[in-house]
Amino acid sequence: MSVSAITPDTGSLNGGQTITISGSGFCETSGSTTVTVGGGDCSVQSVTPAAVTCITPAGADGAAAVEITSCGVSAASTYNYATASSPEISSVSPDTSSGPTSLSFTGSNFGSSPTVMVGTTECTVTASSDSTVSCDLIGLPGGEYIVTVYNADLGLSNEETFTSTLEIASVAPASGSFGGGTLLAIT
């Protein structure tokens, strides 16, 4: 088994980049090929005798060892994590809201077609550039959510936090019996 190239060979410190490891002798038997980058699991997506595709884990700035094990045979190479190749969220506005809302992000390396995730919910991108993203978010249950921007060419951004608040607009009826039993409608 041998490795001839890793494409792309540089990506985000935050991981999430799909890389292709080209070479020969990779084993196609399901579950028999593993890849680590910098000691972290590179989640294998597909394997052919000539290529392995996986999604990088987060890593530290600089060169990282890549270890491929396929049907008990190992090979090694390197991959580079780079701050300059990492999407970076500088701000989220608003960072707190209730119900459906539009979010705006500023930062860098968002790419031409980013994907924004708020927790496990995709925020529908309405406009984007390399340094700004706007998206529409459905109403979420109250709580704090991790926000990331994904650039298919580089990987994941740093994580920021968005808080979905609960608000009561009205309670009907506004009064009831001392004995209880009144059905309330809370909106």
N, CA, C and O of each residue as an XYZ file, in Angstrom:
748
protein
N       0.850     -1.177      0.000
C       0.000      0.000      0.000
C       0.893      1.236      0.000
O       1.912      1.277      0.689
N       0.499      2.245     -0.782
C       1.281      3.479     -0.811
C       0.370      4.691     -0.947
O      -0.752      4.588     -1.443
N       0.874      5.852     -0.495
C       0.155      7.128     -0.604
C       0.949      8.017     -1.550
O       2.150      8.220     -1.367
N       0.258      8.551     -2.575
C       0.935      9.435     -3.527
C       0.589     10.903     -3.317
O       1.398     11.774     -3.636
N      -0.609     11.200     -2.781
C      -1.005     12.599     -2.574
C      -2.188     12.680     -1.628
O      -2.959     11.732     -1.479
N      -2.312     13.845     -0.988
C      -3.501     14.177     -0.192
C      -4.028     15.483     -0.763
O      -3.306     16.476     -0.852
N      -5.322     15.465     -1.156
C      -5.926     16.634     -1.803
C      -7.234     17.004     -1.121
O      -8.087     16.133     -0.947
N      -7.428     18.252     -0.731
C      -6.393     19.275     -0.571
C      -5.471     18.907      0.586
O      -5.830     18.110      1.453
N      -4.284     19.494      0.587
C      -3.306     19.134      1.609
C      -3.246     20.118      2.773
O      -2.448     19.949      3.695
N      -4.103     21.159      2.727
C      -4.136     22.173      3.791
C      -5.588     22.545      4.076
O      -6.395     22.657      3.153
N      -5.923     22.738      5.363
C      -7.285     23.105      5.709
C      -7.420     23.687      7.097
O      -6.434     24.023      7.754
N      -8.673     23.798      7.530
C      -9.064     24.474      8.761
C      -8.551     23.798     10.030
O      -8.526     22.572     10.140
N      -8.145     24.636     10.984
C      -7.774     24.154     12.313
C      -8.953     23.458     12.991
O      -8.768     22.612     13.866
N     -10.160     23.823     12.579
C     -11.376     23.295     13.201
C     -11.865     21.998     12.572
O     -12.902     21.466     12.967
N     -11.116     21.485     11.587
C     -11.481     20.232     10.933
C     -12.672     20.396     10.007
O     -13.001     21.507      9.592
N     -13.317     19.278      9.685
C     -14.509     19.302      8.847
C     -14.236     19.333      7.361
O     -15.175     19.432      6.571
N     -12.974     19.253      6.952
C     -12.649     19.296      5.527
C     -12.611     17.876      4.958
O     -12.030     16.973      5.559
N     -13.234     17.693      3.798
C     -13.175     16.411      3.113
C     -11.877     16.348      2.319
O     -11.625     17.187      1.454
N     -11.059     15.348      2.620
C      -9.802     15.162      1.898
C      -9.813     13.824      1.172
O     -10.489     12.882      1.586
N      -9.054     13.757      0.080
C      -8.894     12.513     -0.667
C      -7.431     12.097     -0.591
O      -6.534     12.856     -0.958
N      -7.210     10.895     -0.115
C      -5.865     10.324     -0.026
C      -5.715      9.398     -1.227
O      -6.356      8.350     -1.298
N      -4.859      9.794     -2.173
C      -4.643      8.996     -3.381
C      -3.450      8.087     -3.185
O      -2.513      8.414     -2.457
N      -3.496      6.942     -3.842
C      -2.396      5.991     -3.747
C      -2.794      4.682     -4.380
O      -3.491      4.649     -5.395
N      -2.344      3.605     -3.770
C      -2.698      2.285     -4.292
C      -2.721      1.275     -3.155
O      -2.061      1.440     -2.129
N      -3.509      0.216     -3.375
C      -3.541     -0.889     -2.429
C      -4.491     -0.739     -1.262
O      -4.405     -1.507     -0.304
N      -5.409      0.244     -1.312
C      -6.367      0.399     -0.212
C      -7.406     -0.704     -0.284
O      -7.832     -1.099     -1.370
N      -7.810     -1.196      0.868
C      -8.741     -2.316      0.980
C     -10.181     -1.810      1.026
O     -10.518     -0.958      1.848
N     -11.035     -2.339      0.134
C     -12.432     -1.889      0.058
C     -13.362     -2.582      1.048
O     -14.531     -2.208      1.143
N     -12.887     -3.566      1.777
C     -13.733     -4.277      2.733
C     -14.267     -3.296      3.769
O     -13.501     -2.565      4.397
N     -15.586     -3.284      3.941
C     -16.248     -2.332      4.839
C     -15.654     -2.378      6.244
O     -15.524     -3.444      6.845
N     -15.293     -1.194      6.757
C     -14.781     -1.075      8.115
C     -13.326     -1.451      8.299
O     -12.816     -1.412      9.418
N     -12.641     -1.818      7.214
C     -11.257     -2.274      7.360
C     -10.222     -1.182      7.117
O      -9.022     -1.450      7.188
N     -10.658      0.041      6.832
C      -9.729      1.148      6.608
C      -9.991      2.251      7.618
O     -11.123      2.708      7.778
N      -8.919      2.678      8.307
C      -9.013      3.791      9.252
C      -7.948      4.822      8.897
O      -6.893      4.495      8.354
N      -8.257      6.078      9.222
C      -7.316      7.160      8.972
C      -7.286      8.051     10.206
O      -8.329      8.376     10.773
N      -6.079      8.446     10.621
C      -5.940      9.457     11.661
C      -5.125     10.616     11.093
O      -4.207     10.420     10.297
N      -5.481     11.821     11.519
C      -4.735     13.027     11.144
C      -4.371     13.714     12.457
O      -5.247     14.122     13.219
N      -3.094     13.834     12.707
C      -2.643     14.427     13.959
C      -3.121     13.658     15.177
O      -3.280     14.237     16.252
N      -3.349     12.371     15.023
C      -3.809     11.525     16.123
C      -5.317     11.468     16.280
O      -5.822     10.635     17.033
N      -6.062     12.348     15.578
C      -7.527     12.342     15.643
C      -8.127     11.550     14.502
O      -7.533     11.447     13.428
N      -9.294     10.993     14.727
C      -9.981     10.176     13.725
C     -10.422     11.019     12.539
O     -11.149     11.998     12.705
N      -9.980     10.638     11.332
C     -10.458     11.244     10.089
C     -11.569     10.316      9.610
O     -11.296      9.213      9.138
N     -12.816     10.755      9.730
C     -13.981      9.910      9.480
C     -14.040      9.458      8.020
O     -14.300     10.259      7.122
N     -13.793      8.150      7.796
C     -13.738      7.601      6.441
C     -15.131      7.611      5.810
O     -16.098      7.110      6.385
N     -15.205      8.200      4.604
C     -16.464      8.294      3.873
C     -16.553      7.272      2.744
O     -17.622      6.727      2.472
N     -15.413      7.018      2.084
C     -15.395      6.032      1.000
C     -13.984      5.509      0.799
O     -13.001      6.176      1.122
N     -13.906      4.281      0.248
C     -12.616      3.645     -0.033
C     -12.703      2.930     -1.376
O     -13.645      2.178     -1.630
N     -11.710      3.171     -2.238
C     -11.496      2.393     -3.462
C     -10.046      1.930     -3.412
O      -9.286      2.407     -2.568
N      -9.638      1.013     -4.292
C      -8.224      0.599     -4.270
C      -7.243      1.760     -4.490
O      -6.080      1.662     -4.101
N      -7.706      2.869     -5.117
C      -6.811      3.981     -5.439
C      -7.023      5.233     -4.590
O      -6.247      6.181     -4.704
N      -8.065      5.261     -3.732
C      -8.325      6.489     -2.965
C      -9.160      6.222     -1.719
O     -10.019      5.340     -1.689
N      -8.870      7.025     -0.684
C      -9.660      7.029      0.552
C     -10.121      8.465      0.760
O      -9.320      9.396      0.674
N     -11.410      8.647      1.033
C     -11.951      9.973      1.322
C     -12.384      9.993      2.779
O     -13.071      9.086      3.249
N     -11.964     11.064      3.502
C     -12.343     11.175      4.908
C     -12.518     12.641      5.290
O     -12.106     13.540      4.556
N     -13.134     12.869      6.446
C     -13.383     14.225      6.960
C     -12.455     14.469      8.136
O     -12.465     13.730      9.120
N     -11.638     15.536      8.017
C     -10.596     15.810      9.003
C     -11.148     16.193     10.375
O     -12.200     16.822     10.488
N     -10.407     15.793     11.420
C     -10.722     16.274     12.778
C     -10.085     17.646     12.979
O      -9.345     18.112     12.112
N     -10.356     18.288     14.088
C      -9.679     19.548     14.430
C      -8.216     19.254     14.721
O      -7.864     18.144     15.121
N      -7.358     20.268     14.516
C      -5.936     20.065     14.758
C      -5.225     21.375     15.044
O      -5.827     22.447     14.971
N      -3.954     21.287     15.367
C      -3.135     22.464     15.682
C      -2.451     22.984     14.421
O      -2.173     22.223     13.494
N      -2.183     24.292     14.400
C      -1.514     24.934     13.268
C      -0.202     24.215     12.957
O       0.620     23.985     13.844
N      -0.019     23.861     11.667
C       1.216     23.198     11.243
C       0.972     21.828     10.647
O      -0.169     21.417     10.437
N       2.061     21.128     10.377
C       1.987     19.794      9.760
C       1.477     18.766     10.768
O       1.816     18.803     11.950
N       0.654     17.851     10.266
C       0.113     16.772     11.098
C       0.348     15.440     10.398
O       0.189     15.331      9.182
N       0.723     14.444     11.165
C       0.943     13.106     10.612
C      -0.388     12.482     10.208
O      -1.373     12.558     10.943
N      -0.403     11.866      9.028
C      -1.563     11.119      8.549
C      -1.176      9.646      8.549
O      -0.181      9.258      7.937
N      -1.965      8.831      9.235
C      -1.737      7.395      9.299
C      -2.938      6.688      8.692
O      -4.067      6.869      9.147
N      -2.694      5.885      7.670
C      -3.753      5.122      7.010
C      -3.478      3.645      7.285
O      -2.378      3.151      7.037
N      -4.491      2.949      7.799
C      -4.388      1.507      7.995
C      -5.530      0.868      7.221
O      -6.700      1.190      7.429
N      -5.170     -0.044      6.324
C      -6.172     -0.677      5.469
C      -5.886     -2.173      5.405
O      -4.835     -2.585      4.913
N      -6.818     -2.988      5.901
C      -6.663     -4.453      5.980
C      -5.341     -4.841      6.642
O      -4.652     -5.759      6.198
N      -5.002     -4.118      7.718
C      -3.832     -4.447      8.512
C      -2.515     -3.888      7.999
O      -1.484     -4.068      8.648
N      -2.519     -3.212      6.851
C      -1.306     -2.628      6.291
C      -1.364     -1.121      6.518
O      -2.425     -0.512      6.382
N      -0.224     -0.517      6.865
C      -0.212      0.919      7.175
C       0.657      1.708      6.211
O       1.606      1.184      5.628
N       0.311      2.978      6.057
C       1.097      3.932      5.278
C       0.967      5.282      5.963
O       0.040      5.506      6.742
N       1.906      6.184      5.669
C       1.899      7.488      6.330
C       2.115      8.615      5.334
O       2.670      8.418      4.253
N       1.662      9.805      5.725
C       1.856     11.011      4.931
C       1.673     12.196      5.871
O       1.678     12.026      7.090
N       1.509     13.411      5.305
C       1.263     14.592      6.143
C       0.145     15.440      5.552
O      -0.127     15.409      4.352
N      -0.487     16.192      6.435
C      -1.555     17.138      6.106
C      -1.240     18.394      6.902
O      -0.671     18.311      7.991
N      -1.605     19.559      6.372
C      -1.299     20.817      7.051
C      -2.554     21.516      7.549
O      -3.498     21.740      6.791
N      -2.553     21.856      8.831
C      -3.586     22.713      9.397
C      -3.046     24.140      9.348
O      -1.885     24.374      9.682
N      -3.883     25.099      8.935
C      -3.393     26.474      8.823
C      -4.451     27.474      9.273
O      -5.609     27.397      8.861
N      -4.043     28.401     10.113
C      -4.935     29.477     10.549
C      -5.463     30.242      9.345
O      -6.637     30.612      9.309
N      -4.601     30.481      8.357
C      -4.994     31.241      7.160
C      -6.017     30.497      6.312
O      -6.671     31.105      5.465
N      -6.165     29.193      6.526
C      -7.132     28.390      5.773
C      -8.337     27.997      6.630
O      -9.055     27.054      6.297
N      -8.557     28.709      7.720
C      -9.655     28.394      8.633
C     -10.747     29.448      8.573
O     -10.473     30.629      8.791
N     -11.994     29.043      8.277
C     -13.085     30.006      8.398
C     -13.148     30.524      9.832
O     -12.977     29.755     10.778
N     -13.391     31.819      9.996
C     -13.388     32.430     11.325
C     -14.611     33.318     11.499
O     -14.794     34.279     10.752
N     -15.455     32.998     12.489
C     -16.593     33.856     12.826
C     -16.096     34.898     13.820
O     -15.597     34.555     14.892
N     -16.235     36.182     13.457
C     -15.866     37.276     14.367
C     -17.064     37.731     15.188
O     -16.934     38.057     16.368
N     -18.249     37.748     14.541
C     -19.450     38.183     15.269
C     -20.703     37.520     14.710
O     -20.768     37.164     13.533
N     -21.698     37.363     15.586
C     -23.023     36.854     15.240
C     -24.020     37.897     15.710
O     -23.975     38.339     16.858
N     -24.926     38.291     14.813
C     -25.923     39.303     15.189
C     -27.295     38.908     14.668
O     -27.428     38.626     13.477
N     -28.317     38.876     15.508
C     -28.233     38.984     16.959
C     -27.698     37.680     17.541
O     -27.769     36.632     16.899
N     -27.162     37.750     18.759
C     -26.688     36.513     19.392
C     -27.742     35.926     20.327
O     -27.552     34.853     20.899
N     -28.863     36.649     20.475
C     -30.002     36.181     21.262
C     -31.277     36.597     20.542
O     -31.392     37.733     20.081
N     -32.239     35.674     20.446
C     -33.503     35.998     19.793
C     -34.548     34.972     20.206
O     -34.228     33.924     20.767
N     -35.807     35.297     19.918
C     -36.916     34.396     20.167
C     -37.685     34.213     18.873
O     -37.972     35.185     18.174
N     -38.021     32.965     18.548
C     -38.780     32.692     17.337
C     -37.908     32.759     16.093
O     -36.687     32.879     16.187
N     -38.546     32.679     14.920
C     -37.774     32.761     13.672
C     -37.029     34.095     13.595
O     -37.554     35.130     14.005
N     -35.801     34.062     13.066
C     -34.999     35.278     12.996
C     -34.005     35.193     11.845
O     -33.715     34.109     11.337
N     -33.496     36.331     11.447
C     -32.410     36.399     10.466
C     -31.118     36.665     11.224
O     -31.057     37.548     12.079
N     -30.083     35.890     10.901
C     -28.783     36.051     11.545
C     -27.778     36.612     10.547
O     -27.853     36.318      9.354
N     -26.842     37.416     11.031
C     -25.753     37.944     10.211
C     -24.435     37.609     10.883
O     -24.294     37.733     12.100
N     -23.474     37.183     10.079
C     -22.149     36.820     10.565
C     -21.104     37.668      9.861
O     -21.231     37.948      8.669
N     -20.082     38.075     10.581
C     -18.902     38.672      9.955
C     -17.714     37.811     10.340
O     -17.713     37.156     11.382
N     -16.702     37.822      9.483
C     -15.520     37.023      9.734
C     -14.678     36.908      8.492
O     -14.535     37.874      7.742
N     -14.115     35.728      8.264
C     -13.255     35.526      7.095
C     -13.292     34.078      6.626
O     -13.647     33.169      7.378
N     -12.921     33.890      5.378
C     -12.819     32.566      4.748
C     -14.132     31.781      4.718
O     -14.131     30.555      4.834
N     -15.258     32.498      4.560
C     -16.548     31.813      4.481
C     -16.755     31.135      3.125
O     -17.561     30.211      3.013
N     -16.036     31.586      2.098
C     -16.176     30.985      0.774
C     -17.390     31.503      0.035
O     -18.088     32.397      0.514
N     -17.640     30.934     -1.141
C     -18.718     31.422     -1.997
C     -20.061     30.758     -1.723
O     -21.101     31.278     -2.129
N     -20.054     29.625     -1.044
C     -21.307     28.904     -0.799
C     -21.282     28.221      0.575
O     -21.289     26.993      0.655
N     -21.253     29.016      1.658
C     -21.146     28.423      2.996
C     -22.444     27.779      3.476
O     -23.531     28.079      2.983
N     -22.298     26.894      4.442
C     -23.432     26.294      5.140
C     -23.329     26.729      6.597
O     -22.255     26.655      7.194
N     -24.441     27.182      7.170
C     -24.454     27.621      8.562
C     -25.316     26.655      9.370
O     -26.450     26.351      8.999
N     -24.753     26.178     10.487
C     -25.488     25.300     11.383
C     -25.641     25.966     12.746
O     -24.680     26.501     13.299
N     -26.861     25.927     13.280
C     -27.155     26.417     14.619
C     -27.602     25.173     15.386
O     -28.739     24.723     15.248
N     -26.706     24.631     16.185
C     -26.960     23.318     16.773
C     -27.006     22.311     15.632
O     -26.061     22.218     14.848
N     -28.089     21.561     15.533
C     -28.248     20.592     14.440
C     -29.177     21.114     13.355
O     -29.545     20.372     12.444
N     -29.560     22.391     13.444
C     -30.487     22.996     12.490
C     -29.734     23.855     11.488
O     -28.919     24.697     11.866
N     -30.015     23.636     10.194
C     -29.389     24.469      9.169
C     -30.099     25.813      9.093
O     -31.327     25.884      9.048
N     -29.301     26.874      9.078
C     -29.798     28.241      8.902
C     -29.704     28.519      7.402
O     -28.609     28.476      6.841
N     -30.830     28.803      6.741
C     -30.880     28.957      5.291
C     -30.157     30.230      4.848
O     -30.593     31.340      5.154
N     -29.046     30.057      4.124
C     -28.231     31.194      3.686
C     -28.981     31.993      2.623
O     -29.455     31.445      1.628
N     -29.077     33.309      2.859
C     -29.754     34.210      1.923
C     -28.781     35.095      1.170
O     -29.102     35.571      0.081
N     -27.603     35.327      1.720
C     -26.559     36.127      1.062
C     -25.225     35.771      1.702
O     -25.153     35.475      2.894
N     -24.158     35.805      0.885
C     -22.850     35.499      1.455
C     -21.732     36.089      0.611
O     -21.872     36.321     -0.590
N     -20.622     36.318      1.288
C     -19.364     36.693      0.647
C     -18.279     36.013      1.463
O     -18.581     35.252      2.383
N     -17.028     36.273      1.141
C     -15.956     35.640      1.890
C     -15.896     36.126      3.345
O     -15.328     35.452      4.204
N     -16.494     37.315      3.619
C     -16.398     37.886      4.967
C     -17.743     38.130      5.652
O     -17.765     38.555      6.808
N     -18.858     37.877      4.979
C     -20.181     38.041      5.601
C     -21.124     36.927      5.150
O     -21.030     36.421      4.032
N     -22.032     36.562      6.048
C     -23.078     35.587      5.737
C     -24.350     36.048      6.420
O     -24.326     36.468      7.577
N     -25.472     35.969      5.697
C     -26.794     36.212      6.283
C     -27.615     34.949      6.066
O     -27.530     34.311      5.016
N     -28.412     34.596      7.072
C     -29.238     33.401      6.931
C     -30.524     33.552      7.742
O     -30.602     34.347      8.679
N     -31.529     32.767      7.353
C     -32.817     32.754      8.046
C     -32.921     31.485      8.878
O     -32.740     30.376      8.376
N     -33.218     31.673     10.168
C     -33.299     30.572     11.117
C     -34.745     30.379     11.554
O     -35.443     31.341     11.876
N     -35.188     29.122     11.562
C     -36.524     28.824     12.076
C     -36.528     29.051     13.586
O     -35.468     29.169     14.200
N     -37.711     29.111     14.182
C     -37.798     29.221     15.639
C     -37.285     27.949     16.288
O     -37.660     26.844     15.894
N     -36.429     28.109     17.279
C     -35.855     26.965     17.986
C     -36.343     26.940     19.427
O     -36.680     27.984     19.986
N     -36.383     25.757     20.033
C     -36.694     25.701     21.470
C     -35.674     26.536     22.245
O     -34.538     26.704     21.801
N     -36.075     27.049     23.386
C     -35.179     27.869     24.193
C     -33.909     27.127     24.582
O     -33.937     25.929     24.863
N     -32.796     27.853     24.595
C     -31.526     27.264     24.992
C     -30.366     27.859     24.230
O     -30.544     28.710     23.357
N     -29.162     27.395     24.575
C     -27.954     27.840     23.882
C     -27.587     26.837     22.805
O     -27.690     25.627     23.005
N     -27.151     27.360     21.642
C     -26.804     26.533     20.499
C     -25.423     26.927     19.971
O     -25.092     28.111     19.897
N     -24.626     25.927     19.606
C     -23.325     26.159     18.969
C     -23.580     26.522     17.506
O     -24.362     25.864     16.820
N     -22.906     27.581     17.038
C     -23.045     28.044     15.656
C     -21.716     27.834     14.936
O     -20.659     28.191     15.456
N     -21.773     27.245     13.723
C     -20.578     27.087     12.895
C     -20.906     27.447     11.450
O     -22.050     27.351     11.008
N     -19.862     27.864     10.727
C     -19.959     28.092      9.284
C     -19.050     27.065      8.633
O     -17.904     26.886      9.045
N     -19.576     26.383      7.598
C     -18.806     25.368      6.886
C     -18.491     25.866      5.479
O     -19.389     26.251      4.730
N     -17.206     25.853      5.129
C     -16.730     26.176      3.788
C     -16.229     24.865      3.204
O     -15.264     24.296      3.714
N     -16.866     24.370      2.142
C     -16.523     23.062      1.571
C     -15.061     22.973      1.140
O     -14.493     21.881      1.119
N     -14.446     24.098      0.798
C     -13.052     24.081      0.358
C     -12.052     24.049      1.513
O     -10.915     23.614      1.329
N     -12.460     24.505      2.702
C     -11.523     24.628      3.824
C     -11.918     23.825      5.063
O     -11.049     23.317      5.772
N     -13.225     23.705      5.331
C     -13.687     23.003      6.525
C     -14.527     23.898      7.416
O     -15.162     24.843      6.947
N     -14.524     23.591      8.709
C     -15.374     24.262      9.684
C     -14.729     25.515     10.275
O     -13.508     25.656     10.329
N     -15.606     26.415     10.713
C     -15.168     27.617     11.424
C     -15.017     27.320     12.908
O     -15.293     26.214     13.373
N     -14.571     28.336     13.638
C     -14.620     28.290     15.092
C     -16.092     28.247     15.515
O     -16.983     28.469     14.695
N     -16.339     27.963     16.784
C     -17.707     27.897     17.300
C     -18.064     29.180     18.035
O     -17.265     29.716     18.803
N     -19.268     29.661     17.790
C     -19.842     30.773     18.538
C     -21.148     30.285     19.139
O     -21.597     29.184     18.821
N     -21.767     31.084     20.004
C     -22.998     30.676     20.677
C     -24.156     31.590     20.304
O     -24.017     32.813     20.267
N     -25.311     30.970     20.028
C     -26.563     31.688     19.797
C     -27.533     31.214     20.870
O     -27.613     30.017     21.147
N     -28.279     32.150     21.482
C     -29.252     31.795     22.516
C     -30.656     32.061     22.011
O     -30.989     33.176     21.609
N     -31.480     31.011     22.039
C     -32.888     31.135     21.701
C     -33.656     31.299     23.007
O     -33.606     30.431     23.878
N     -34.368     32.420     23.138
C     -35.098     32.694     24.368
C     -36.564     32.349     24.220
O     -37.094     32.303     23.110
N     -37.209     32.111     25.330
C     -38.647     31.870     25.349
C     -39.331     33.150     25.790
O     -38.927     33.767     26.775
N     -40.360     33.549     25.069
C     -41.113     34.737     25.428
C     -42.598     34.413     25.441
O     -43.100     33.687     24.583
N     -43.288     34.962     26.426
C     -44.740     34.804     26.504
C     -45.368     36.095     26.010
O     -45.143     37.164     26.578
N     -46.164     35.988     24.941
C     -46.810     37.163     24.369
C     -48.145     37.449     25.063
O     -48.517     38.604     25.272
N     -48.859     36.369     25.418
C     -50.149     36.593     26.084
C     -50.584     35.350     26.852
O     -50.180     34.226     26.552
N     -51.430     35.599     27.861
C     -52.072     34.539     28.624
C     -53.559     34.862     28.631
O     -53.958     35.960     29.017
N     -54.387     33.897     28.199
C     -55.828     34.137     28.156
C     -56.540     32.957     28.808
O     -56.188     31.811     28.529
N     -57.508     33.192     29.648
C     -57.926     34.498     30.153
C     -56.903     35.034     31.160
O     -56.092     34.280     31.697
N     -56.955     36.331     31.402
C     -56.006     36.998     32.294
C     -56.321     36.742     33.765
O     -55.464     36.973     34.618
N     -57.510     36.278     34.081
C     -57.852     35.978     35.471
C     -58.775     34.772     35.498
O     -59.337     34.378     34.476
N     -58.924     34.186     36.696
C     -59.762     33.005     36.808
C     -60.225     32.814     38.231
O     -60.049     33.697     39.070
N     -60.805     31.688     38.505
C     -61.373     31.348     39.799
C     -60.283     31.036     40.820
O     -59.226     30.508     40.475
N     -60.559     31.375     42.105
C     -59.651     30.997     43.189
C     -59.577     29.474     43.316
O     -58.588     28.943     43.820
N     -60.585     28.791     42.877
C     -60.636     27.339     42.992
C     -59.851     26.624     41.911
O     -59.714     25.402     41.959
N     -59.329     27.361     40.933
C     -58.556     26.751     39.851
C     -59.461     26.123     38.810
O     -60.672     26.345     38.813
N     -58.887     25.357     37.942
C     -59.634     24.644     36.923
C     -59.813     25.424     35.634
O     -60.405     24.905     34.687
N     -59.314     26.668     35.567
C     -59.453     27.453     34.359
C     -58.406     27.031     33.341
O     -57.216     26.976     33.652
N     -58.846     26.736     32.139
C     -57.943     26.368     31.060
C     -57.289     27.627     30.528
O     -57.982     28.570     30.148
N     -55.926     27.658     30.493
C     -55.192     28.821     30.009
C     -54.618     28.558     28.626
O     -54.190     27.446     28.314
N     -54.616     29.613     27.796
C     -53.947     29.577     26.499
C     -52.758     30.510     26.593
O     -52.923     31.717     26.769
N     -51.542     29.951     26.475
C     -50.331     30.746     26.564
C     -49.697     30.803     25.184
O     -49.403     29.774     24.576
N     -49.491     32.021     24.700
C     -48.850     32.164     23.382
C     -47.642     33.081     23.501
O     -46.959     33.335     22.509
